[in-house]
PDB file of C-alpha atoms (C1' of nucleotides) in Angstrom:
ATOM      1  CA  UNK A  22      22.528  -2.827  35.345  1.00  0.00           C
ATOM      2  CA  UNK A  23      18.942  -3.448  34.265  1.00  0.00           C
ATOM      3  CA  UNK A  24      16.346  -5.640  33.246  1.00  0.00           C
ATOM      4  CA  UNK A  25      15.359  -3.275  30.189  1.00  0.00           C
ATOM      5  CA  UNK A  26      16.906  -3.896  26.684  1.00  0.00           C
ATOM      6  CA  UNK A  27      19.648  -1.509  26.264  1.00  0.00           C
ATOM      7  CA  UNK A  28      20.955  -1.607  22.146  1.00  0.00           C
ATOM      8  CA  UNK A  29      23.305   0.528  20.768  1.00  0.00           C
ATOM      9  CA  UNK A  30      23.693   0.754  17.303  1.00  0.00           C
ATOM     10  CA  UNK A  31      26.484   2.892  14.647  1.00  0.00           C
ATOM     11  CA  UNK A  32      25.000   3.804  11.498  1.00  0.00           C
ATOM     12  CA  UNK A  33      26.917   5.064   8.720  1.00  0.00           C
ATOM     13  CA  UNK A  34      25.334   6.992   5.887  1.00  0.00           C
ATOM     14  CA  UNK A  35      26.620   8.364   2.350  1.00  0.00           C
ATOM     15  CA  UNK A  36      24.533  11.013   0.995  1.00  0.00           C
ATOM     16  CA  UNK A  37      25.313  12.483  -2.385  1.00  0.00           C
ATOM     17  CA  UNK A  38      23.055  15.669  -3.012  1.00  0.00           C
ATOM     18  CA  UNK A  39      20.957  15.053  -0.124  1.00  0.00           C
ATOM     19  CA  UNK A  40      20.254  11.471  -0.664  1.00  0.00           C
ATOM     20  CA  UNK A  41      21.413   8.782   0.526  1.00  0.00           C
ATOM     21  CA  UNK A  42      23.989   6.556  -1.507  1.00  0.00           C
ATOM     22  CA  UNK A  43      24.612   3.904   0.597  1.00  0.00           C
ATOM     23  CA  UNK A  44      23.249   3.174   4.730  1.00  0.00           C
ATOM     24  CA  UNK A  45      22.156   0.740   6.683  1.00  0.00           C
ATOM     25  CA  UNK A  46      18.838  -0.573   4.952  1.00  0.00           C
ATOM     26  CA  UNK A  47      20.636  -0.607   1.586  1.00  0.00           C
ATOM     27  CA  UNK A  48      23.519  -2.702   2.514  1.00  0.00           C
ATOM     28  CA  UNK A  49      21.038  -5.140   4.302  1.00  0.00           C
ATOM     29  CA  UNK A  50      19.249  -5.464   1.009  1.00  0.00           C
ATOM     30  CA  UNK A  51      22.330  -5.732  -1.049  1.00  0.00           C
ATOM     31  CA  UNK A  52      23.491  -8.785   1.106  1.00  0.00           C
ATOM     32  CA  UNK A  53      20.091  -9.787   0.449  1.00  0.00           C
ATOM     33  CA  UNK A  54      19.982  -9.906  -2.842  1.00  0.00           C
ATOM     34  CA  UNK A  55      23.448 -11.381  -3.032  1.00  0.00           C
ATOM     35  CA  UNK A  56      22.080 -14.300  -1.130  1.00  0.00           C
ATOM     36  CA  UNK A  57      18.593 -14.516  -2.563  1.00  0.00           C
ATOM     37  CA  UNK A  58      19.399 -13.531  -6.359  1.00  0.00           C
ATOM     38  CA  UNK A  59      16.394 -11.830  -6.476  1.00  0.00           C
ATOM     39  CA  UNK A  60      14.988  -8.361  -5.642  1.00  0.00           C
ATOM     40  CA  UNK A  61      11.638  -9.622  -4.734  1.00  0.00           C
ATOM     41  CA  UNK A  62      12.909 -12.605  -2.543  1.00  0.00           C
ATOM     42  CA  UNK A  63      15.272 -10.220  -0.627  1.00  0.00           C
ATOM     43  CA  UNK A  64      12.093  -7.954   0.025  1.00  0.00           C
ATOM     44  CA  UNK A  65      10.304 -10.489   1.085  1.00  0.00           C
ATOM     45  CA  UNK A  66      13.121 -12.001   3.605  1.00  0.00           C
ATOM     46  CA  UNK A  67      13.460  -8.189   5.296  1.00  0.00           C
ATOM     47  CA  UNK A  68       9.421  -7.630   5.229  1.00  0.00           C
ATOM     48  CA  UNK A  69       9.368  -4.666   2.711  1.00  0.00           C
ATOM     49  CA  UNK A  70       7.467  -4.017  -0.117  1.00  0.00           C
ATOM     50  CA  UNK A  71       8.741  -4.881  -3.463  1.00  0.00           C
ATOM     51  CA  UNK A  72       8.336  -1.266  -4.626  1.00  0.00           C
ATOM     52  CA  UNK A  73      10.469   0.045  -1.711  1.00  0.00           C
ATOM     53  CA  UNK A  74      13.265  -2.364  -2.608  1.00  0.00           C
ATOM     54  CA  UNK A  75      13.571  -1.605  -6.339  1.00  0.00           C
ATOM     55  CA  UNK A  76      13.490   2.423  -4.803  1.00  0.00           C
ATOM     56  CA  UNK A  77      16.197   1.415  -2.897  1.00  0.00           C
ATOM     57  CA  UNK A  78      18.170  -0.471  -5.232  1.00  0.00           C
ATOM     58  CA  UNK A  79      17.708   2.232  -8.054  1.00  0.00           C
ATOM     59  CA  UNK A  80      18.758   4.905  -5.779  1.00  0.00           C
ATOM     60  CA  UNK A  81      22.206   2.951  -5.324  1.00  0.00           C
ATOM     61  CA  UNK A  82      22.174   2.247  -8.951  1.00  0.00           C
ATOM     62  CA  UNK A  83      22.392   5.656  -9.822  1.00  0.00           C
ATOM     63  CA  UNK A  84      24.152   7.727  -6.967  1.00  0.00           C
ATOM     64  CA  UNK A  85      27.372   5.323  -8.107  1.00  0.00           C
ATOM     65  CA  UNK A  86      29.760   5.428 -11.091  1.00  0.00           C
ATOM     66  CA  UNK A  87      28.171   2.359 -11.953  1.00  0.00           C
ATOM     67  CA  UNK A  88      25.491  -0.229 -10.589  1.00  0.00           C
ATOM     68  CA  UNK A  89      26.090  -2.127  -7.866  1.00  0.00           C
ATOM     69  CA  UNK A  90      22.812  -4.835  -8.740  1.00  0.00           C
ATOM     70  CA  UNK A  91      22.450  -5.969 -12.648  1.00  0.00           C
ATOM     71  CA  UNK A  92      19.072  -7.647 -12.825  1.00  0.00           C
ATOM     72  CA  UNK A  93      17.364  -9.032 -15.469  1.00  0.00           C
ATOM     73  CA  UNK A  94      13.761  -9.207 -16.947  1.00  0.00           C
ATOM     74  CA  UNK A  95      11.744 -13.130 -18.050  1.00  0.00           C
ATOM     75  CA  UNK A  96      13.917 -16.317 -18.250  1.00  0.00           C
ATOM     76  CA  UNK A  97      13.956 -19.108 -16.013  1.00  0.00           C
ATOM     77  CA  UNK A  98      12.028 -18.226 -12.669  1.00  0.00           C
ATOM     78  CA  UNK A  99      10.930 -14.893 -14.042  1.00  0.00           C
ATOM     79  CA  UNK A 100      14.457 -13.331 -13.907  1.00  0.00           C
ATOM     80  CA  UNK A 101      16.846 -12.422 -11.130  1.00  0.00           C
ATOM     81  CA  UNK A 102      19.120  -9.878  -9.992  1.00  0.00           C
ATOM     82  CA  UNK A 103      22.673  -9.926  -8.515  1.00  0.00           C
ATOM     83  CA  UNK A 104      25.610  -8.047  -7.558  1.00  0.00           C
ATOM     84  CA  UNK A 105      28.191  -6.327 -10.090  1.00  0.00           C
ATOM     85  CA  UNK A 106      31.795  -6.395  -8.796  1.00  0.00           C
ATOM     86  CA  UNK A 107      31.191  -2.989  -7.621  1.00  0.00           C
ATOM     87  CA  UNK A 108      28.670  -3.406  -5.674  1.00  0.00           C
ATOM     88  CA  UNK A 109      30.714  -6.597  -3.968  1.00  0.00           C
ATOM     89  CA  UNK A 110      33.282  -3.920  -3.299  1.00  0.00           C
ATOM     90  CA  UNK A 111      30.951  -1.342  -1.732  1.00  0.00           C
ATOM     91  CA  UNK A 112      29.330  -3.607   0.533  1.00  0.00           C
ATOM     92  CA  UNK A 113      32.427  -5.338   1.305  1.00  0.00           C
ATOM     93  CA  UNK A 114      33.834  -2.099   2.244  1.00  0.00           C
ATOM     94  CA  UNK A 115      30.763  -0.293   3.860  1.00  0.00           C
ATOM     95  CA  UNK A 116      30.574  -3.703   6.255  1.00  0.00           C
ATOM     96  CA  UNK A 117      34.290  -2.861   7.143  1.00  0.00           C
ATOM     97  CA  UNK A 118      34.107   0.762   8.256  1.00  0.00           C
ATOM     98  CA  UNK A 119      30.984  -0.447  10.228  1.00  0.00           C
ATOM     99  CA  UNK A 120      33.059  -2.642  12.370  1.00  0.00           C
ATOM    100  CA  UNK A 121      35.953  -0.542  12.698  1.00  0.00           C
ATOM    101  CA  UNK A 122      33.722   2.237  14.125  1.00  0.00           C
ATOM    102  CA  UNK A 123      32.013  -0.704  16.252  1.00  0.00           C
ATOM    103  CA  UNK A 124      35.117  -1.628  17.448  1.00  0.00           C
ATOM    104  CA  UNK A 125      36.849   1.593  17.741  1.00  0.00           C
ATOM    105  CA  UNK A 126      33.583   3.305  19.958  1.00  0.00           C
ATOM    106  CA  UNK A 127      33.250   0.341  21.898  1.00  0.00           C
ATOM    107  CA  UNK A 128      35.246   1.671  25.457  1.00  0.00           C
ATOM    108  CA  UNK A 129      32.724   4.856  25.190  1.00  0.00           C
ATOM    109  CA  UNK A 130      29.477   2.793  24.391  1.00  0.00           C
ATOM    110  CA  UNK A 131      30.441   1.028  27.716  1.00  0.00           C
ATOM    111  CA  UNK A 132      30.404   4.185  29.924  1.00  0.00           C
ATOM    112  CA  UNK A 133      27.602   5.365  28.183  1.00  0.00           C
ATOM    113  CA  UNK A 134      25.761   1.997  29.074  1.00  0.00           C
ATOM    114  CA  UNK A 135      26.587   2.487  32.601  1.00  0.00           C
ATOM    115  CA  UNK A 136      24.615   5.695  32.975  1.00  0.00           C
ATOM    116  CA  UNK A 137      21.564   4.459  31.774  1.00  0.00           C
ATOM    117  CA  UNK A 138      18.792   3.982  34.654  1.00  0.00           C
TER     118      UNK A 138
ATOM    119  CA  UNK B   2      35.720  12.851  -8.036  1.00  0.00           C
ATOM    120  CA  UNK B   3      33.043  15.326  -8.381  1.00  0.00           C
ATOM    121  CA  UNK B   4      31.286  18.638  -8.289  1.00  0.00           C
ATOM    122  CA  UNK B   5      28.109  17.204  -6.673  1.00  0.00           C
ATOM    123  CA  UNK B   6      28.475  17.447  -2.129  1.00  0.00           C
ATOM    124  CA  UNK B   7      29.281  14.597  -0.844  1.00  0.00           C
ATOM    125  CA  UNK B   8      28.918  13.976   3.037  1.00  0.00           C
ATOM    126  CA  UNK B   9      29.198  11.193   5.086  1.00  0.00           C
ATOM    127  CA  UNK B  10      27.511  10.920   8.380  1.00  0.00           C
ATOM    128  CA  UNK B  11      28.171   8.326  11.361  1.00  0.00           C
ATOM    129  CA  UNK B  12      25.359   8.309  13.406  1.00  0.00           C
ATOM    130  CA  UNK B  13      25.559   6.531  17.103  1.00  0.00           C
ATOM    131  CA  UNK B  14      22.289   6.038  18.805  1.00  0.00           C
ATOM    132  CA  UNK B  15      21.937   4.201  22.534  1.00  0.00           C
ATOM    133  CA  UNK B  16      18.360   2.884  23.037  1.00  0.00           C
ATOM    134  CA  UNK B  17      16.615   1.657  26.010  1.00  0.00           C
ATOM    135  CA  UNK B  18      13.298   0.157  24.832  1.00  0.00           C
ATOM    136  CA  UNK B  19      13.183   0.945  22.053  1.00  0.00           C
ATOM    137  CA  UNK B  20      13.274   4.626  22.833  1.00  0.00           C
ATOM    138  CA  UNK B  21      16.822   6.937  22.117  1.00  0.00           C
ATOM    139  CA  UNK B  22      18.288   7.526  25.258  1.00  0.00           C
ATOM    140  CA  UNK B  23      21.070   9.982  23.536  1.00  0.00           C
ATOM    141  CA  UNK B  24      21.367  10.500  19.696  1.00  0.00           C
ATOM    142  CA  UNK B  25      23.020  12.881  17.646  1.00  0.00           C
ATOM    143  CA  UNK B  26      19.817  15.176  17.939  1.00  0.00           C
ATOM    144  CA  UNK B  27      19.779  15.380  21.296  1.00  0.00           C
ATOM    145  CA  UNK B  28      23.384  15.462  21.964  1.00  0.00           C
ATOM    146  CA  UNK B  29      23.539  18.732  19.904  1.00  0.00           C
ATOM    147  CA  UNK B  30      21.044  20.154  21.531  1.00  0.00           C
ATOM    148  CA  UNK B  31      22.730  19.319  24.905  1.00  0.00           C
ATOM    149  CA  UNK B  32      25.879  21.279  23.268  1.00  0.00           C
ATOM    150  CA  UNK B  33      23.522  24.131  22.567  1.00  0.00           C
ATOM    151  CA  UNK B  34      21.628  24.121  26.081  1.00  0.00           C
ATOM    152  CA  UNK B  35      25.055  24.034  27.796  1.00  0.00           C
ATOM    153  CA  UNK B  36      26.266  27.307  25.882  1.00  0.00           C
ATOM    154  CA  UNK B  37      23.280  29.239  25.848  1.00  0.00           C
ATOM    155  CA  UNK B  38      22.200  28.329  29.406  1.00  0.00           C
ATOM    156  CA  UNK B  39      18.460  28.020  28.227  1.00  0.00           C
ATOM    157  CA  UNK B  40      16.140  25.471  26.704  1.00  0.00           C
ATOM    158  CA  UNK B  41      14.400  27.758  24.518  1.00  0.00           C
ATOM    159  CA  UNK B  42      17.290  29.542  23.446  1.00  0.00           C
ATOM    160  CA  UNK B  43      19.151  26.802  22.364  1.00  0.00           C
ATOM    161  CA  UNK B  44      16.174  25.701  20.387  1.00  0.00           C
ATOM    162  CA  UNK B  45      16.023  28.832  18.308  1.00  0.00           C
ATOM    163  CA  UNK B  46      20.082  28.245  17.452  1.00  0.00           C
ATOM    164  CA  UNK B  47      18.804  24.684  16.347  1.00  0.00           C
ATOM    165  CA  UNK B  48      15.803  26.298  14.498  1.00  0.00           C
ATOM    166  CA  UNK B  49      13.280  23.662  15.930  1.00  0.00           C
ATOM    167  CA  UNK B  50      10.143  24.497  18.111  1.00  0.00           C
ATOM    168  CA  UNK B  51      10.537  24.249  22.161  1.00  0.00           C
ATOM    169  CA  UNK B  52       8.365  21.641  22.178  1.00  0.00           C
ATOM    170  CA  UNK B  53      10.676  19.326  20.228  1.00  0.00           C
ATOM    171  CA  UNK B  54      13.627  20.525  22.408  1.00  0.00           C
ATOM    172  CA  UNK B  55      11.942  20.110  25.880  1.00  0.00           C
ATOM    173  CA  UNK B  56      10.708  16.431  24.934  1.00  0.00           C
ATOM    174  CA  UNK B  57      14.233  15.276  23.826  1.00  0.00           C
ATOM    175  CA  UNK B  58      15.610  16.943  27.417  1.00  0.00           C
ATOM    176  CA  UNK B  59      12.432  14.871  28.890  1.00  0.00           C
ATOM    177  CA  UNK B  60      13.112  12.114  27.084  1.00  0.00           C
ATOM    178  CA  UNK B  61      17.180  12.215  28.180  1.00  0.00           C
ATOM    179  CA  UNK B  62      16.370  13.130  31.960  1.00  0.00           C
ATOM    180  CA  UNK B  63      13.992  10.279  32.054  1.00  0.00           C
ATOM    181  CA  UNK B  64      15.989   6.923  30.172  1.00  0.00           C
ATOM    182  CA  UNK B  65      19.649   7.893  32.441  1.00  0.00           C
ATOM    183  CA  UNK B  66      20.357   7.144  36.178  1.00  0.00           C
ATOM    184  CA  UNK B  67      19.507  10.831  36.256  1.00  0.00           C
ATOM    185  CA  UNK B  68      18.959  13.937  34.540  1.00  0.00           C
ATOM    186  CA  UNK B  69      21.103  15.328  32.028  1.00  0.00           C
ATOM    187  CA  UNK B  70      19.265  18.976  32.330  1.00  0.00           C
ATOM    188  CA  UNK B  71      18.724  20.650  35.250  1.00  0.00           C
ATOM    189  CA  UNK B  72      16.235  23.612  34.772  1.00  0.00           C
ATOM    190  CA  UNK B  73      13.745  26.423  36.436  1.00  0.00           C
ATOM    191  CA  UNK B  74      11.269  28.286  35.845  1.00  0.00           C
ATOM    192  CA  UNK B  75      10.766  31.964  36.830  1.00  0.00           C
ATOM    193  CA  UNK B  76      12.930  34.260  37.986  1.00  0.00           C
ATOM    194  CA  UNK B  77      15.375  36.486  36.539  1.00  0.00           C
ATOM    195  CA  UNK B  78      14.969  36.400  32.560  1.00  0.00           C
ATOM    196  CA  UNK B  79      11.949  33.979  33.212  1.00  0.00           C
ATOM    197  CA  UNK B  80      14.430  30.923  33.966  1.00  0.00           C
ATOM    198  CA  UNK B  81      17.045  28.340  32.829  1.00  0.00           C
ATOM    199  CA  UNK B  82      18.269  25.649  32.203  1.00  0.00           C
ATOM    200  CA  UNK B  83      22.167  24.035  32.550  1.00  0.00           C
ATOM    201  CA  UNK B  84      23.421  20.411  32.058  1.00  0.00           C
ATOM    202  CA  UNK B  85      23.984  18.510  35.383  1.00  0.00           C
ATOM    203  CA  UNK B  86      27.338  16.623  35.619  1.00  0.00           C
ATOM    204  CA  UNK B  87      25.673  13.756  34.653  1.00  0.00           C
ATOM    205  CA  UNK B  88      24.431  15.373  31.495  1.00  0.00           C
ATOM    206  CA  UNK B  89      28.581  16.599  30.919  1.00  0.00           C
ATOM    207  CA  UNK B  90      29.509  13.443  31.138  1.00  0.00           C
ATOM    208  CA  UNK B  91      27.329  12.112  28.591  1.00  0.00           C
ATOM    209  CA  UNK B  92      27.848  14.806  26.666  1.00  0.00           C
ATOM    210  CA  UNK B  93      31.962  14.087  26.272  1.00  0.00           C
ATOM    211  CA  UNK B  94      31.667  10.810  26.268  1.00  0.00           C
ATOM    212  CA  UNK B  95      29.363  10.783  23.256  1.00  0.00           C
ATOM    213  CA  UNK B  96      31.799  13.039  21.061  1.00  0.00           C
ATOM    214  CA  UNK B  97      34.844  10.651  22.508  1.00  0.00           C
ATOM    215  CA  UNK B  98      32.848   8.027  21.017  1.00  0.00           C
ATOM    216  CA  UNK B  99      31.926   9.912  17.471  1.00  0.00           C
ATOM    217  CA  UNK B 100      35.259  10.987  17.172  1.00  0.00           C
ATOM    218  CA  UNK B 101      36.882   7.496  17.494  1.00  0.00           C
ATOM    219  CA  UNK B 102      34.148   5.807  15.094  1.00  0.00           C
ATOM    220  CA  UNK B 103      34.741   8.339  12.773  1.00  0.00           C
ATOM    221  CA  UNK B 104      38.854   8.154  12.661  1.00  0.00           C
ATOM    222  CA  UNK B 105      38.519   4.620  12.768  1.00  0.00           C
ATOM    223  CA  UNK B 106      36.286   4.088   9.366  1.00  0.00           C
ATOM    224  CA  UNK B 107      38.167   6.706   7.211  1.00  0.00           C
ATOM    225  CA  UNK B 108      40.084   5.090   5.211  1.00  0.00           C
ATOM    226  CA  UNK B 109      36.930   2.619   4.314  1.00  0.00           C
ATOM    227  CA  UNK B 110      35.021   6.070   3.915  1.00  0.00           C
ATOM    228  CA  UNK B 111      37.658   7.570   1.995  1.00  0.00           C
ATOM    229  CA  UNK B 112      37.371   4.386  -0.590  1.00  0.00           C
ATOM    230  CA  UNK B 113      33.155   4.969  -0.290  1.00  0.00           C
ATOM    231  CA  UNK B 114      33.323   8.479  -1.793  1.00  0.00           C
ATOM    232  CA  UNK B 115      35.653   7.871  -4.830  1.00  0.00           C
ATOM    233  CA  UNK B 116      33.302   5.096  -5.940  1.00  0.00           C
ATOM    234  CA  UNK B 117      30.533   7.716  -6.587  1.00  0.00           C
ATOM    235  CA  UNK B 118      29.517   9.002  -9.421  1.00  0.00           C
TER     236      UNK B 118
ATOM    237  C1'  DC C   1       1.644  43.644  42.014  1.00  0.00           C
ATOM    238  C1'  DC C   2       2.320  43.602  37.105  1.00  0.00           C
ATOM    239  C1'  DG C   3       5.057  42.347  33.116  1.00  0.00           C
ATOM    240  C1'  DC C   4       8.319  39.503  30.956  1.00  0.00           C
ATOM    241  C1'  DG C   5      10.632  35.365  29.309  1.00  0.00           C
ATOM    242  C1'  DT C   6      11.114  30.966  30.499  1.00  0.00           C
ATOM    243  C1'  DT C   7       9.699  26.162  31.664  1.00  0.00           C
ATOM    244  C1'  DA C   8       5.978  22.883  31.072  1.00  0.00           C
ATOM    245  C1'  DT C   9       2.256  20.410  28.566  1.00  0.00           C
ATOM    246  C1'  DG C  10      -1.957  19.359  25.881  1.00  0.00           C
ATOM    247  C1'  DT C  11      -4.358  19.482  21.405  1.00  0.00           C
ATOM    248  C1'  DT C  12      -4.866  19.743  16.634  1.00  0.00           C
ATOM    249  C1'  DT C  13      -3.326  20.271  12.059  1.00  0.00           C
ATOM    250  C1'  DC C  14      -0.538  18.886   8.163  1.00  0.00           C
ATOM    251  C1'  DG C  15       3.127  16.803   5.092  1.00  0.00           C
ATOM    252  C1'  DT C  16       5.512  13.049   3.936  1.00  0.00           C
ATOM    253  C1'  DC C  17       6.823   8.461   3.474  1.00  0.00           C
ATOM    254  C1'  DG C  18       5.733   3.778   2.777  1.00  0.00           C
ATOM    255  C1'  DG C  19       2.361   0.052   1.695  1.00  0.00           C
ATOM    256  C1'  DA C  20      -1.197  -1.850  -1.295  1.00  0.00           C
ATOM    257  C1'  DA C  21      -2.857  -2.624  -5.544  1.00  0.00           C
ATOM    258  C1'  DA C  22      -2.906  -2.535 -10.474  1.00  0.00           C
ATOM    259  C1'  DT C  23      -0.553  -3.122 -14.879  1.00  0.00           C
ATOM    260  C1'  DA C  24       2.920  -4.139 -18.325  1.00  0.00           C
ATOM    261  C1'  DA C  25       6.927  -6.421 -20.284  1.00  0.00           C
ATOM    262  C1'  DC C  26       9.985 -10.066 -20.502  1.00  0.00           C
ATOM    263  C1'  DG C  27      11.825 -14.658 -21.742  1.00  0.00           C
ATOM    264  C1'  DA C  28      12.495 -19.547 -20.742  1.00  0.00           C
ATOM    265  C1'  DA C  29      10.221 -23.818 -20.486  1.00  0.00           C
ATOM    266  C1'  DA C  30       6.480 -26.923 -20.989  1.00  0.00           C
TER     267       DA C  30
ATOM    268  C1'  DT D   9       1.417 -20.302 -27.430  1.00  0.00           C
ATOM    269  C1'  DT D  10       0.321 -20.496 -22.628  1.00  0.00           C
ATOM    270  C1'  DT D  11       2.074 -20.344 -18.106  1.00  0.00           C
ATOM    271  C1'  DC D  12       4.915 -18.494 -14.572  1.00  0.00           C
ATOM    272  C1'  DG D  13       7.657 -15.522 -11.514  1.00  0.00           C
ATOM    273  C1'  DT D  14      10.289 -11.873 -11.915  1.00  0.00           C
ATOM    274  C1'  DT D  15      11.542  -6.910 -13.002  1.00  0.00           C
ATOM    275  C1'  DA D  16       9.598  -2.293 -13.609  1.00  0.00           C
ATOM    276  C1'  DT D  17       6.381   1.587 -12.698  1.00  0.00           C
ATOM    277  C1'  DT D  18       2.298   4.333 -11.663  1.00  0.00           C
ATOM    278  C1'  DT D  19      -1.520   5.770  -8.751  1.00  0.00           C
ATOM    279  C1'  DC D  20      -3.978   6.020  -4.466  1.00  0.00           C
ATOM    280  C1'  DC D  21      -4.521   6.082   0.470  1.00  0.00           C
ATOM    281  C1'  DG D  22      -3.553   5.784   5.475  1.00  0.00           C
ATOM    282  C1'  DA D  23      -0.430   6.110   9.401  1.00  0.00           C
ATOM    283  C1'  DC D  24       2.950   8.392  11.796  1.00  0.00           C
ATOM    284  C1'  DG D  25       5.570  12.102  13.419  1.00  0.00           C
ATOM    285  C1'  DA D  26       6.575  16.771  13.487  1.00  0.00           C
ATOM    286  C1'  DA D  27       4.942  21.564  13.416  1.00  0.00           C
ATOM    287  C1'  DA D  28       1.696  24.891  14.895  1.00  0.00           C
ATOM    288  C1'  DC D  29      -1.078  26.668  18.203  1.00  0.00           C
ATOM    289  C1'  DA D  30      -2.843  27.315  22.782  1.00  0.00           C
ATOM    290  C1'  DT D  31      -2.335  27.717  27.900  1.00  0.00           C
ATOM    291  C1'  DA D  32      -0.706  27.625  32.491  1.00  0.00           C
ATOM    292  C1'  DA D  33       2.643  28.384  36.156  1.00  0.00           C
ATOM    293  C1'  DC D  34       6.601  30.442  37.954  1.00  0.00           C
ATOM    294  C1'  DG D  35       9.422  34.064  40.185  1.00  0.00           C
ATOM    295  C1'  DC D  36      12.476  38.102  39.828  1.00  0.00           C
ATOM    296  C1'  DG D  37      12.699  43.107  38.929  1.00  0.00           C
ATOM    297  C1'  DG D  38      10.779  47.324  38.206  1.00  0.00           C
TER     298       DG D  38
END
DNA sequence: CCGCGTTATGTTTCGTCGGAAATAACGAAA
DNA sequence: TTTCGTTATTTCCGACGAAACATAACGCGG
C-alpha cells in the first residue's frame, strides 16, 4: 500500500532478424489507423511524427507475408490508408495473446505489487 | 515458414513512478548475482559494465519494501554480494509470472509467427 | 601493513534514435 | 488548372542514455 503510482505493464514483441515485426507501439498505431483512416491522423492522435509512423508502418509492411495497411496517394482528402484483412487478423490476434498473458500473470503481478515500498 | 530467426519476446515490467522496479534486465541479473555470489562477476557473465549492474541493484533495493541485494565490501576476495529473501522472492515470483504469460499467449503466438514472411 | 578484488560513485564522452523541416507526387474536386 | 491534404522520402540536428574512464573505501590474508 502506497500513495505512489504503481503500473505494471506485459509487452509482447515479434522480431524477425532483429527487428521488430509487430509490439506494442505498432499495434497502437494500427488501431489507429483503423479508426482514423489515415497515417497522418493516427500520428497525430498518439503525438508522433509523421515520419516515425510511416517507419513503423513500413516495417510491418514488410516483415509480413503481406501488408497489413494499403494506403493510397491524392483523391479526396489527400488519400488515406487502412487495414488489409491481414493486418485485421494480426492485430486482432496480437490484442488476444496480450490479454491472455494479462490475465494469466495476474495472481503473480499481485504479490509482486505487495513488495513494493 | 522460414529460414529467417524468428523470436518472440514477452516482456513484464512493474513500475513505481515511472521508474522499473523489476524488469527482465534486472531480473537476469538478479539470476546471475545469486549464482555467482558477486555484483561484478555477474556483470561480466552479462557482458555489461559494473556501473550498469550496481545501478539496476540500486535501483531494485531502493523501489521494494526492502532490498533485493545484500552486499559488502572488503574482505576475503574484496567482497560480495547475495540476494536477500526478499530479493528470492521476487526473483521466483517474476519467472512464475513469465512463465504463465508466456504458456498462456502461445497459441495466439504460434498464429503470429506463421503470418510472417 | 600492503596488495588485491570488490563495492560504491562521479564525470565525461559518444552513438543512436527520433523530431523537425524540406520536397515531391498524387488525384479528386472546385 | 489550381487548391488541398495526404502519402512518401531525404537530410540535418539535438537529446538522451549507455559506455568509458576515474577514484575512493573497505577489509581479509599474506
Amino acid at each position: 500500500m502506497s500513495a505512489t503510482r504503481a503500473r505494471f505493464a506485459v509487452r509482447m514483441r515479434l522480431y524477425i532478424d532483429d527487428v521488430v515485426a509487430i509490439g506494442p507501439g505498432k499495434v497502437d498505431l494500427l488501431e489507429e489507423i483503423a479508426e482514423t483512416g489515415s497515417i497522418a491522423e493516427a500520428a497525430r492522435h498518439m503525438g508522433m511524427s509523421y515520419k516515425r509512423a510511416w517507419t513503423l508502418v513500413k516495417t510491418m509492411n514488410t516483415a509480413f507475408a503481406g501488408p497489413l495497411v494499403a494506403s493510397e496517394t491524392g483523391g479526396k482528402g489527400g488519400g488515406g490508408a487502412e487495414l488489409t484483412p491481414l493486418g485485421q487478423r494480426i492485430l486482432a490476434t496480437y490484442r488476444q495473446a496480450e490479454a491472455a498473458a494479462t490475465k494469466a500473470s495476474a495472481p503473480h503481478v499481485r504479490a509482486l505489487k505487495k513488495a513494493l515500498k
